[in-house]
Short mmCIF file of C-alpha atoms in Angstrom, two decimals:
data_model
loop_
_atom_site.label_atom_id
_atom_site.label_comp_id
_atom_site.label_asym_id
_atom_site.label_seq_id
_atom_site.Cartn_x
_atom_site.Cartn_y
_atom_site.Cartn_z
CA MET A 1223 -75.32 76.17 -24.63
CA LYS A 1224 -72.40 77.65 -26.57
CA ILE A 1225 -69.56 79.30 -24.69
CA GLN A 1226 -66.12 80.62 -25.59
CA ILE A 1227 -62.89 79.57 -23.90
CA GLN A 1228 -59.66 81.16 -25.15
CA ASN A 1229 -61.40 82.23 -28.37
CA GLU A 1230 -62.58 78.69 -29.10
CA ASN A 1231 -66.26 77.70 -29.25
CA PHE A 1232 -67.50 74.88 -27.04
CA ILE A 1233 -71.05 73.53 -26.74
CA LEU A 1234 -72.20 72.31 -23.33
CA HIS A 1235 -74.72 69.53 -23.93
CA SER A 1236 -77.45 68.42 -21.53
CA SER A 1237 -76.03 64.88 -21.54
CA GLY A 1238 -72.96 66.20 -19.73
CA ALA A 1239 -70.74 66.13 -22.82
CA ILE A 1240 -68.84 69.06 -24.35
CA PHE A 1241 -68.30 69.55 -28.08
CA TRP A 1242 -65.25 71.48 -29.31
CA GLU A 1243 -66.49 72.95 -32.56
CA SER A 1244 -63.32 73.77 -34.49
CA LYS A 1245 -61.66 70.43 -33.67
CA LYS A 1246 -64.85 68.35 -33.96
CA ILE A 1247 -64.04 66.68 -30.64
CA ILE A 1248 -66.58 65.35 -28.14
CA ILE A 1249 -65.44 65.31 -24.50
CA ILE A 1250 -67.14 62.95 -22.02
CA SER A 1251 -66.27 62.16 -18.41
CA ASP A 1252 -67.09 59.48 -15.85
CA VAL A 1253 -69.34 57.11 -17.78
CA HIS A 1254 -68.66 54.28 -15.31
CA LEU A 1255 -69.69 51.48 -17.64
CA GLY A 1256 -70.11 48.23 -15.75
CA LYS A 1257 -71.26 49.93 -12.55
CA VAL A 1258 -74.90 48.89 -12.95
CA THR A 1259 -73.94 45.26 -13.56
CA HIS A 1260 -71.47 45.39 -10.65
CA PHE A 1261 -74.15 46.68 -8.27
CA ARG A 1262 -76.76 44.19 -9.48
CA LYS A 1263 -74.28 41.34 -8.95
CA HIS A 1264 -74.01 42.44 -5.32
CA GLY A 1265 -77.77 42.50 -4.82
CA ILE A 1266 -78.43 46.21 -5.27
CA ALA A 1267 -81.69 46.68 -7.15
CA ILE A 1268 -80.87 48.85 -10.16
CA PRO A 1269 -83.01 48.50 -13.32
CA GLN A 1270 -81.26 46.54 -16.06
CA ASP A 1271 -82.39 49.22 -18.53
CA ALA A 1272 -79.77 51.52 -17.01
CA VAL A 1273 -77.10 49.48 -18.81
CA SER A 1274 -78.46 50.24 -22.26
CA GLU A 1275 -79.18 53.85 -21.25
CA ASN A 1276 -75.47 54.66 -21.03
CA PHE A 1277 -74.84 53.36 -24.54
CA ARG A 1278 -77.93 55.13 -25.86
CA LYS A 1279 -76.78 58.44 -24.42
CA ILE A 1280 -73.32 58.22 -25.95
CA THR A 1281 -74.76 57.16 -29.30
CA ASP A 1282 -77.24 60.05 -29.30
CA VAL A 1283 -74.44 62.55 -28.59
CA LEU A 1284 -72.27 61.16 -31.40
CA GLU A 1285 -75.14 61.20 -33.88
CA TYR A 1286 -76.02 64.77 -32.92
CA PHE A 1287 -72.53 66.31 -33.15
CA GLU A 1288 -70.86 63.90 -35.61
CA PRO A 1289 -67.41 64.33 -34.02
CA GLU A 1290 -64.17 63.12 -35.53
CA LYS A 1291 -62.59 62.39 -32.15
CA ILE A 1292 -63.79 61.22 -28.72
CA ILE A 1293 -61.97 62.03 -25.49
CA PHE A 1294 -63.14 60.12 -22.40
CA LEU A 1295 -61.87 61.95 -19.30
CA GLY A 1296 -61.42 58.88 -17.14
CA ASP A 1297 -63.53 56.34 -15.29
CA LEU A 1298 -64.91 55.00 -18.53
CA PHE A 1299 -65.33 51.58 -16.92
CA HIS A 1300 -66.21 51.32 -13.25
CA SER A 1301 -64.11 48.33 -12.26
CA THR A 1302 -62.96 45.01 -13.70
CA LYS A 1303 -64.40 43.56 -16.90
CA ASN A 1304 -67.93 42.18 -16.71
CA SER A 1305 -70.71 41.56 -19.23
CA GLU A 1306 -70.89 45.27 -20.05
CA TRP A 1307 -67.38 45.08 -21.53
CA ASP A 1308 -68.76 42.80 -24.27
CA LEU A 1309 -71.48 45.36 -24.96
CA PHE A 1310 -68.86 48.10 -25.08
CA GLU A 1311 -66.72 46.15 -27.56
CA GLN A 1312 -69.75 45.73 -29.79
CA TRP A 1313 -70.66 49.40 -29.41
CA ILE A 1314 -67.18 50.72 -30.23
CA SER A 1315 -66.96 48.50 -33.31
CA ASN A 1316 -69.84 50.49 -34.80
CA HIS A 1317 -68.02 53.82 -34.41
CA ASN A 1318 -64.93 54.97 -36.29
CA GLN A 1319 -63.95 58.09 -34.35
CA GLU A 1320 -60.38 58.40 -33.09
CA THR A 1321 -60.86 57.61 -29.41
CA TYR A 1322 -58.78 58.44 -26.34
CA LEU A 1323 -59.20 57.44 -22.72
CA VAL A 1324 -57.47 59.71 -20.22
CA ALA A 1325 -57.06 57.15 -17.45
CA GLY A 1326 -58.93 57.69 -14.20
CA ASN A 1327 -58.72 56.03 -10.80
CA HIS A 1328 -61.41 53.48 -11.74
CA ASP A 1329 -59.76 52.52 -15.03
CA ILE A 1330 -58.06 49.34 -13.83
CA ILE A 1331 -58.66 47.23 -16.95
CA ASP A 1332 -55.37 46.48 -18.69
CA GLN A 1333 -54.60 49.01 -21.41
CA LYS A 1334 -54.00 46.21 -23.92
CA HIS A 1335 -57.73 45.45 -23.96
CA TYR A 1336 -58.47 49.04 -24.95
CA PHE A 1337 -55.69 48.99 -27.54
CA GLU A 1338 -57.19 45.84 -29.09
CA ILE A 1339 -60.46 47.69 -29.76
CA GLY A 1340 -58.79 50.84 -31.04
CA ILE A 1341 -58.74 53.05 -27.95
CA LEU A 1342 -55.52 54.80 -26.90
CA VAL A 1343 -55.09 55.14 -23.12
CA VAL A 1344 -53.05 58.11 -21.88
CA ASP A 1345 -52.43 59.82 -18.54
CA VAL A 1346 -52.69 63.35 -19.95
CA LEU A 1347 -53.65 64.70 -23.36
CA GLN A 1348 -52.75 68.15 -24.66
CA ILE A 1349 -54.20 69.85 -27.73
CA ASP A 1350 -53.08 73.42 -28.42
CA HIS A 1351 -53.55 75.43 -25.20
CA PHE A 1352 -55.90 72.88 -23.64
CA PHE A 1353 -55.01 69.82 -21.62
CA PHE A 1354 -57.21 66.96 -20.56
CA THR A 1355 -56.94 65.01 -17.30
CA HIS A 1356 -59.16 62.92 -15.05
CA HIS A 1357 -58.43 64.74 -11.81
CA PRO A 1358 -58.77 68.53 -11.87
CA THR A 1359 -55.26 69.89 -12.42
CA GLU A 1360 -53.84 73.40 -12.48
CA LYS A 1361 -51.11 74.19 -15.01
CA ASP A 1362 -49.69 77.56 -16.02
CA ASN A 1363 -50.81 78.94 -19.39
CA LEU A 1364 -53.06 75.97 -20.16
CA PHE A 1365 -56.79 75.42 -19.74
CA ASN A 1366 -57.77 72.13 -18.09
CA PHE A 1367 -60.75 69.91 -18.88
CA SER A 1368 -61.31 67.27 -16.19
CA GLY A 1369 -63.87 65.13 -14.41
CA HIS A 1370 -63.64 62.85 -11.36
CA ILE A 1371 -65.60 65.05 -8.95
CA HIS A 1372 -69.10 64.54 -10.45
CA PRO A 1373 -69.97 68.19 -9.75
CA GLY A 1374 -73.43 69.21 -8.66
CA ILE A 1375 -75.15 72.37 -7.47
CA ILE A 1376 -78.04 72.99 -5.08
CA LEU A 1377 -80.71 75.45 -6.20
CA ARG A 1378 -82.91 76.79 -3.42
CA GLY A 1379 -86.36 78.31 -3.81
CA LEU A 1380 -87.99 81.06 -1.78
CA GLY A 1381 -89.42 78.46 0.58
CA MET A 1382 -87.72 75.39 1.96
CA GLN A 1383 -87.55 73.54 -1.38
CA SER A 1384 -84.23 72.71 -3.01
CA LEU A 1385 -83.06 70.92 -6.12
CA LYS A 1386 -79.77 69.13 -6.78
CA LEU A 1387 -78.57 69.26 -10.37
CA ARG A 1388 -75.51 68.06 -12.25
CA CYS A 1389 -73.40 70.89 -13.55
CA PHE A 1390 -70.40 72.02 -15.56
CA PHE A 1391 -68.16 73.82 -13.07
CA HIS A 1392 -66.11 76.55 -14.76
CA LYS A 1393 -63.11 78.04 -12.99
CA PRO A 1394 -60.87 80.67 -14.64
CA ASN A 1395 -58.53 78.04 -16.15
CA GLN A 1396 -60.53 74.87 -15.73
CA MET A 1397 -63.79 73.16 -16.63
CA ILE A 1398 -64.92 70.20 -14.52
CA LEU A 1399 -67.43 68.06 -16.40
CA PRO A 1400 -70.42 66.36 -14.77
CA ALA A 1401 -70.54 62.59 -14.64
CA PHE A 1402 -72.04 61.25 -17.86
CA GLY A 1403 -73.05 57.81 -16.59
CA GLU A 1404 -76.21 56.63 -14.89
CA PHE A 1405 -76.19 56.19 -11.08
CA THR A 1406 -72.95 58.09 -10.56
CA GLY A 1407 -74.09 60.58 -7.91
CA LYS A 1408 -73.16 64.24 -7.42
CA PHE A 1409 -70.65 66.10 -5.26
CA ILE A 1410 -72.06 69.49 -4.34
CA LEU A 1411 -69.63 72.34 -5.01
CA LYS A 1412 -69.85 75.90 -3.72
CA PRO A 1413 -68.86 78.44 -6.38
CA GLU A 1414 -66.59 81.32 -5.52
CA GLU A 1415 -66.55 84.84 -6.96
CA ASP A 1416 -64.79 83.96 -10.21
CA HIS A 1417 -66.57 80.66 -10.86
CA LEU A 1418 -69.37 79.98 -13.33
CA VAL A 1419 -71.87 77.16 -12.93
CA TYR A 1420 -73.80 75.70 -15.86
CA ALA A 1421 -76.55 73.49 -14.43
CA ILE A 1422 -78.23 70.70 -16.36
CA ALA A 1423 -82.00 70.94 -16.04
CA GLY A 1424 -83.68 68.30 -18.14
CA GLU A 1425 -82.77 68.97 -21.77
CA GLU A 1426 -81.33 72.41 -21.02
CA VAL A 1427 -78.03 73.79 -19.79
CA ILE A 1428 -78.53 76.97 -17.76
CA LEU A 1429 -76.01 79.48 -16.46
CA ILE A 1430 -76.67 79.81 -12.72
CA ASN A 1431 -75.86 83.03 -10.92
CA LYS A 1432 -73.17 82.34 -8.34
CA ASN A 1433 -75.34 83.83 -5.60
CA ASN A 1434 -78.18 81.32 -6.11
#
């Protein structure tokens, strides 16, 4: 779904990524690489295929949009280095986009390891009238892209049925991205009068009326 923010075109993708058309930038939040391996190590039964699924999703998004720059909005890696770091090193070596990681609360791996594979770690990134953070942040005269919350929305039918979906949560000066990674969960948000919710339903992104 294509939307406009401050006269710039952005595409909301069903993966949870956003593509900034004029800058050829892909924006991705909360991948949480290493989480599946971390859980499996502690005896939680998560399919091993979920590891490769994260890499497949990112690759598919890059091949579709062909961006020149990648901005990860924090929590790229879930915890300390494990076997998925080796997979990530191999994956990043096959991609030549300028890549930034806006550090999140889970990003505890030493920045030097990211620097060695060509990723610049920053606390905040600003491009024109847009600024990028991990935690949602308000700032005068700037529009914020952030993650961290893993936003979700509940859709209710006429009966008792309900459906929880990931969503892009759009406030007047802020867009909170859904978690991109597998097994990351959702935090259900309740939109207010001036909020827009773009729910991810399968391969589609759908604008949900705030009264739903």
